[in-house]
Amino acid sequence: MKKHLIIGKPISHSLSPQIHNYWFKENNINGSYEKIEPENDELDNIVKQIKEKKIHGINVTVPYKQAVIPFLETLSPTAEKTNSVNTIYNKNGKIHGDNTDVYGFEQSIVNCELDLNDKYAFIFGAGGVVPSIITALTNLKIKKIYLSNRTNEKAEIIKKRFKFIQIIDWGKIKDCDFFINCTSVGLKKGDKINFNLNELSSDKIFYDIIYNPPVTSFLSEANSAGHKIINGRDMFIYQAQRAFNLWHNLTPKIDKNLIRHLFND
Ligand code: ATR
C-alpha cells in the first residue's frame, strides 16, 4: 500500500484525501491518503519517512509550505523560486520538494481561456500562496502586478523576492484587468475586504483562491457589479493532478464524475 499524507493546520477542510483516493480507485493504485495536523517540531520526522520509503507522497498546506524546506534534500526550480513546497516525494533516493500550486493556478486560467498577456493584475494579500501566484502570472506574461496587504511589512518581504511588483497601500485600488484575493478573508461568512468597486471600469475578472465557500463576498460583490468571477476550485484540482502525476507518473482524469464526487454538483 502506497501511503500519502497532507499536512497542515488547520486541515479538516481539505478535500485532498477525497480527490487522491478517488484517483487511486480510478487508476487501480493500491494507495491511501490521509490528512494530519502536526506541530512544527514533528515535520522533520514525518518528512524523513519519504527517505525511508514508508510514505510515498506528502502534500503540504498552510502554514507549512516554507517550514518543511529545511528538511528536504532537493528542490524543483519552481519550489526554489517561490520558496514554497506543496508536494514531497522520493526522487532518486533524495527527499524532493516541488510546487504544483503554480501549475494549478496557470492551468485554471488556461481552462477559462483567459489571455493575461499584457494585462494588469492586482493581488490582495501577502501570505504563503502569493509567491506562487506571482510566478504563475509572470509565466502567463502579465504586464504589471500590483500588490496590497493589510500588513505592509509582509508586502515588502514579497517585493524583495519579486522586485518588479508595485506595492499599493491597503484600502487603495488601481484600475487593473484582473483582481485576485489571496487573503484568508472570505473563509468565514460575513468577512469582507473593503475596497471601492465603483472606482473600477467594467468587464474585470475577479479570482478568489478560496473555493469553500464557492462564492465569497469578494466574488459576490464583483458579480453584482457585472464582472467575471472565478473561484479557487480549478486551481485546487489542477495542483492535485500535477502532484498525482509526480507521484505515479500518470495524469489522472478530471471529469464531471470527479467534480460531482468532490462538490456534489
Ligand atoms: P500566512 O501569513 O501565515 O502565510 P496566509 O493564510 O497564507 O497566512 O495569509 C493570510 C493573508 O490574509 C495575509 O495576507 C493576511 O494579511 P496580514 O499579513 O495583514 O495578516 C490576510 N488577512 C487575514 N485576515 C485579514 C483581514 N481580516 N483583513 C485583511 N487581510 C487579512
PDB file of N, CA and C in Angstrom, residues 98-148:
ATOM      1  N   ASP A  98       8.548  19.868  -4.410  1.00  0.00           N
ATOM      2  CA  ASP A  98       8.120  20.553  -5.631  1.00  0.00           C
ATOM      3  C   ASP A  98       6.946  21.472  -5.290  1.00  0.00           C
ATOM      4  N   ASN A  99       6.605  22.332  -6.223  1.00  0.00           N
ATOM      5  CA  ASN A  99       5.482  23.247  -6.041  1.00  0.00           C
ATOM      6  C   ASN A  99       4.549  23.068  -7.229  1.00  0.00           C
ATOM      7  N   THR A 100       3.343  22.545  -6.978  1.00  0.00           N
ATOM      8  CA  THR A 100       2.385  22.372  -8.082  1.00  0.00           C
ATOM      9  C   THR A 100       1.281  23.432  -8.030  1.00  0.00           C
ATOM     10  N   ASP A 101       1.380  24.361  -7.067  1.00  0.00           N
ATOM     11  CA  ASP A 101       0.391  25.445  -6.995  1.00  0.00           C
ATOM     12  C   ASP A 101       0.515  26.378  -8.203  1.00  0.00           C
ATOM     13  N   VAL A 102       1.763  26.588  -8.640  1.00  0.00           N
ATOM     14  CA  VAL A 102       1.978  27.481  -9.786  1.00  0.00           C
ATOM     15  C   VAL A 102       1.266  26.899 -11.011  1.00  0.00           C
ATOM     16  N   TYR A 103       1.500  25.601 -11.253  1.00  0.00           N
ATOM     17  CA  TYR A 103       0.835  24.923 -12.365  1.00  0.00           C
ATOM     18  C   TYR A 103      -0.692  24.982 -12.178  1.00  0.00           C
ATOM     19  N   GLY A 104      -1.165  24.740 -10.949  1.00  0.00           N
ATOM     20  CA  GLY A 104      -2.600  24.720 -10.678  1.00  0.00           C
ATOM     21  C   GLY A 104      -3.252  26.049 -11.041  1.00  0.00           C
ATOM     22  N   PHE A 105      -2.618  27.133 -10.648  1.00  0.00           N
ATOM     23  CA  PHE A 105      -3.181  28.458 -10.947  1.00  0.00           C
ATOM     24  C   PHE A 105      -3.139  28.714 -12.460  1.00  0.00           C
ATOM     25  N   GLU A 106      -1.993  28.444 -13.071  1.00  0.00           N
ATOM     26  CA  GLU A 106      -1.847  28.682 -14.512  1.00  0.00           C
ATOM     27  C   GLU A 106      -2.900  27.907 -15.299  1.00  0.00           C
ATOM     28  N   GLN A 107      -3.057  26.630 -14.944  1.00  0.00           N
ATOM     29  CA  GLN A 107      -3.972  25.774 -15.676  1.00  0.00           C
ATOM     30  C   GLN A 107      -5.417  26.224 -15.493  1.00  0.00           C
ATOM     31  N   SER A 108      -5.730  26.777 -14.314  1.00  0.00           N
ATOM     32  CA  SER A 108      -7.096  27.265 -14.084  1.00  0.00           C
ATOM     33  C   SER A 108      -7.397  28.458 -14.996  1.00  0.00           C
ATOM     34  N   ILE A 109      -6.364  29.230 -15.292  1.00  0.00           N
ATOM     35  CA  ILE A 109      -6.534  30.388 -16.184  1.00  0.00           C
ATOM     36  C   ILE A 109      -6.688  29.906 -17.629  1.00  0.00           C
ATOM     37  N   VAL A 110      -5.843  28.951 -18.008  1.00  0.00           N
ATOM     38  CA  VAL A 110      -5.903  28.384 -19.357  1.00  0.00           C
ATOM     39  C   VAL A 110      -7.289  27.761 -19.589  1.00  0.00           C
ATOM     40  N   ASN A 111      -7.767  27.069 -18.559  1.00  0.00           N
ATOM     41  CA  ASN A 111      -9.068  26.399 -18.628  1.00  0.00           C
ATOM     42  C   ASN A 111     -10.214  27.377 -18.892  1.00  0.00           C
ATOM     43  N   CYS A 112     -10.087  28.603 -18.396  1.00  0.00           N
ATOM     44  CA  CYS A 112     -11.131  29.628 -18.613  1.00  0.00           C
ATOM     45  C   CYS A 112     -10.892  30.391 -19.912  1.00  0.00           C
ATOM     46  N   GLU A 113      -9.857  29.984 -20.633  1.00  0.00           N
ATOM     47  CA  GLU A 113      -9.486  30.653 -21.896  1.00  0.00           C
ATOM     48  C   GLU A 113      -9.252  32.150 -21.694  1.00  0.00           C
ATOM     49  N   LEU A 114      -8.597  32.480 -20.585  1.00  0.00           N
ATOM     50  CA  LEU A 114      -8.266  33.882 -20.330  1.00  0.00           C
ATOM     51  C   LEU A 114      -6.884  34.177 -20.898  1.00  0.00           C
ATOM     52  N   ASP A 115      -6.759  35.303 -21.548  1.00  0.00           N
ATOM     53  CA  ASP A 115      -5.453  35.712 -22.055  1.00  0.00           C
ATOM     54  C   ASP A 115      -4.944  36.868 -21.185  1.00  0.00           C
ATOM     55  N   LEU A 116      -3.919  36.604 -20.398  1.00  0.00           N
ATOM     56  CA  LEU A 116      -3.412  37.647 -19.486  1.00  0.00           C
ATOM     57  C   LEU A 116      -2.227  38.410 -20.072  1.00  0.00           C
ATOM     58  N   ASN A 117      -1.867  38.045 -21.273  1.00  0.00           N
ATOM     59  CA  ASN A 117      -0.762  38.711 -21.943  1.00  0.00           C
ATOM     60  C   ASN A 117      -0.973  40.227 -21.958  1.00  0.00           C
ATOM     61  N   ASP A 118       0.004  40.957 -21.401  1.00  0.00           N
ATOM     62  CA  ASP A 118      -0.045  42.425 -21.416  1.00  0.00           C
ATOM     63  C   ASP A 118      -1.124  43.034 -20.518  1.00  0.00           C
ATOM     64  N   LYS A 119      -1.680  42.213 -19.615  1.00  0.00           N
ATOM     65  CA  LYS A 119      -2.738  42.726 -18.728  1.00  0.00           C
ATOM     66  C   LYS A 119      -2.148  43.180 -17.381  1.00  0.00           C
ATOM     67  N   TYR A 120      -2.975  43.898 -16.619  1.00  0.00           N
ATOM     68  CA  TYR A 120      -2.566  44.406 -15.307  1.00  0.00           C
ATOM     69  C   TYR A 120      -3.288  43.615 -14.208  1.00  0.00           C
ATOM     70  N   ALA A 121      -2.513  43.172 -13.199  1.00  0.00           N
ATOM     71  CA  ALA A 121      -3.110  42.372 -12.122  1.00  0.00           C
ATOM     72  C   ALA A 121      -2.950  43.064 -10.775  1.00  0.00           C
ATOM     73  N   PHE A 122      -3.916  42.817  -9.898  1.00  0.00           N
ATOM     74  CA  PHE A 122      -3.889  43.389  -8.547  1.00  0.00           C
ATOM     75  C   PHE A 122      -4.104  42.251  -7.555  1.00  0.00           C
ATOM     76  N   ILE A 123      -3.108  42.019  -6.705  1.00  0.00           N
ATOM     77  CA  ILE A 123      -3.193  40.936  -5.710  1.00  0.00           C
ATOM     78  C   ILE A 123      -3.519  41.520  -4.340  1.00  0.00           C
ATOM     79  N   PHE A 124      -4.509  40.949  -3.676  1.00  0.00           N
ATOM     80  CA  PHE A 124      -4.788  41.271  -2.263  1.00  0.00           C
ATOM     81  C   PHE A 124      -4.124  40.187  -1.419  1.00  0.00           C
ATOM     82  N   GLY A 125      -3.257  40.584  -0.485  1.00  0.00           N
ATOM     83  CA  GLY A 125      -2.651  39.620   0.432  1.00  0.00           C
ATOM     84  C   GLY A 125      -1.169  39.427   0.182  1.00  0.00           C
ATOM     85  N   ALA A 126      -0.486  38.879   1.196  1.00  0.00           N
ATOM     86  CA  ALA A 126       0.956  38.628   1.079  1.00  0.00           C
ATOM     87  C   ALA A 126       1.313  37.355   1.835  1.00  0.00           C
ATOM     88  N   GLY A 127       0.372  36.414   1.891  1.00  0.00           N
ATOM     89  CA  GLY A 127       0.611  35.154   2.607  1.00  0.00           C
ATOM     90  C   GLY A 127       1.384  34.146   1.762  1.00  0.00           C
ATOM     91  N   GLY A 128       1.396  32.910   2.271  1.00  0.00           N
ATOM     92  CA  GLY A 128       2.225  31.852   1.689  1.00  0.00           C
ATOM     93  C   GLY A 128       1.965  31.532   0.227  1.00  0.00           C
ATOM     94  N   VAL A 129       0.757  31.753  -0.259  1.00  0.00           N
ATOM     95  CA  VAL A 129       0.438  31.354  -1.640  1.00  0.00           C
ATOM     96  C   VAL A 129       0.882  32.407  -2.666  1.00  0.00           C
ATOM     97  N   VAL A 130       1.147  33.619  -2.177  1.00  0.00           N
ATOM     98  CA  VAL A 130       1.356  34.735  -3.100  1.00  0.00           C
ATOM     99  C   VAL A 130       2.579  34.563  -4.031  1.00  0.00           C
ATOM    100  N   PRO A 131       3.733  34.073  -3.537  1.00  0.00           N
ATOM    101  CA  PRO A 131       4.846  33.855  -4.482  1.00  0.00           C
ATOM    102  C   PRO A 131       4.472  32.911  -5.639  1.00  0.00           C
ATOM    103  N   SER A 132       3.621  31.940  -5.375  1.00  0.00           N
ATOM    104  CA  SER A 132       3.189  31.019  -6.444  1.00  0.00           C
ATOM    105  C   SER A 132       2.307  31.752  -7.456  1.00  0.00           C
ATOM    106  N   ILE A 133       1.445  32.611  -6.960  1.00  0.00           N
ATOM    107  CA  ILE A 133       0.549  33.359  -7.865  1.00  0.00           C
ATOM    108  C   ILE A 133       1.367  34.337  -8.712  1.00  0.00           C
ATOM    109  N   ILE A 134       2.328  35.009  -8.099  1.00  0.00           N
ATOM    110  CA  ILE A 134       3.166  35.950  -8.860  1.00  0.00           C
ATOM    111  C   ILE A 134       3.945  35.196  -9.941  1.00  0.00           C
ATOM    112  N   THR A 135       4.499  34.033  -9.582  1.00  0.00           N
ATOM    113  CA  THR A 135       5.265  33.241 -10.551  1.00  0.00           C
ATOM    114  C   THR A 135       4.370  32.803 -11.715  1.00  0.00           C
ATOM    115  N   ALA A 136       3.166  32.343 -11.386  1.00  0.00           N
ATOM    116  CA  ALA A 136       2.237  31.910 -12.446  1.00  0.00           C
ATOM    117  C   ALA A 136       1.857  33.085 -13.345  1.00  0.00           C
ATOM    118  N   LEU A 137       1.565  34.234 -12.745  1.00  0.00           N
ATOM    119  CA  LEU A 137       1.182  35.405 -13.549  1.00  0.00           C
ATOM    120  C   LEU A 137       2.322  35.814 -14.474  1.00  0.00           C
ATOM    121  N   THR A 138       3.539  35.701 -13.976  1.00  0.00           N
ATOM    122  CA  THR A 138       4.707  36.046 -14.793  1.00  0.00           C
ATOM    123  C   THR A 138       4.815  35.064 -15.957  1.00  0.00           C
ATOM    124  N   ASN A 139       4.626  33.772 -15.677  1.00  0.00           N
ATOM    125  CA  ASN A 139       4.658  32.761 -16.751  1.00  0.00           C
ATOM    126  C   ASN A 139       3.582  33.039 -17.800  1.00  0.00           C
ATOM    127  N   LEU A 140       2.455  33.613 -17.335  1.00  0.00           N
ATOM    128  CA  LEU A 140       1.339  33.902 -18.251  1.00  0.00           C
ATOM    129  C   LEU A 140       1.499  35.269 -18.934  1.00  0.00           C
ATOM    130  N   LYS A 141       2.687  35.864 -18.746  1.00  0.00           N
ATOM    131  CA  LYS A 141       3.066  37.104 -19.465  1.00  0.00           C
ATOM    132  C   LYS A 141       2.238  38.328 -19.077  1.00  0.00           C
ATOM    133  N   ILE A 142       1.878  38.388 -17.796  1.00  0.00           N
ATOM    134  CA  ILE A 142       1.168  39.572 -17.308  1.00  0.00           C
ATOM    135  C   ILE A 142       2.105  40.784 -17.438  1.00  0.00           C
ATOM    136  N   LYS A 143       1.526  41.957 -17.654  1.00  0.00           N
ATOM    137  CA  LYS A 143       2.384  43.127 -17.867  1.00  0.00           C
ATOM    138  C   LYS A 143       2.861  43.744 -16.554  1.00  0.00           C
ATOM    139  N   LYS A 144       1.920  43.823 -15.579  1.00  0.00           N
ATOM    140  CA  LYS A 144       2.249  44.537 -14.334  1.00  0.00           C
ATOM    141  C   LYS A 144       1.490  43.911 -13.164  1.00  0.00           C
ATOM    142  N   ILE A 145       2.156  43.807 -12.021  1.00  0.00           N
ATOM    143  CA  ILE A 145       1.485  43.252 -10.836  1.00  0.00           C
ATOM    144  C   ILE A 145       1.531  44.279  -9.701  1.00  0.00           C
ATOM    145  N   TYR A 146       0.352  44.661  -9.215  1.00  0.00           N
ATOM    146  CA  TYR A 146       0.244  45.472  -8.006  1.00  0.00           C
ATOM    147  C   TYR A 146      -0.103  44.529  -6.853  1.00  0.00           C
ATOM    148  N   LEU A 147       0.385  44.867  -5.666  1.00  0.00           N
ATOM    149  CA  LEU A 147       0.086  44.013  -4.503  1.00  0.00           C
ATOM    150  C   LEU A 147      -0.231  44.877  -3.298  1.00  0.00           C
ATOM    151  N   SER A 148      -1.258  44.499  -2.581  1.00  0.00           N
ATOM    152  CA  SER A 148      -1.649  45.259  -1.399  1.00  0.00           C
ATOM    153  C   SER A 148      -1.934  44.306  -0.246  1.00  0.00           C
TER     154      SER A 148
END
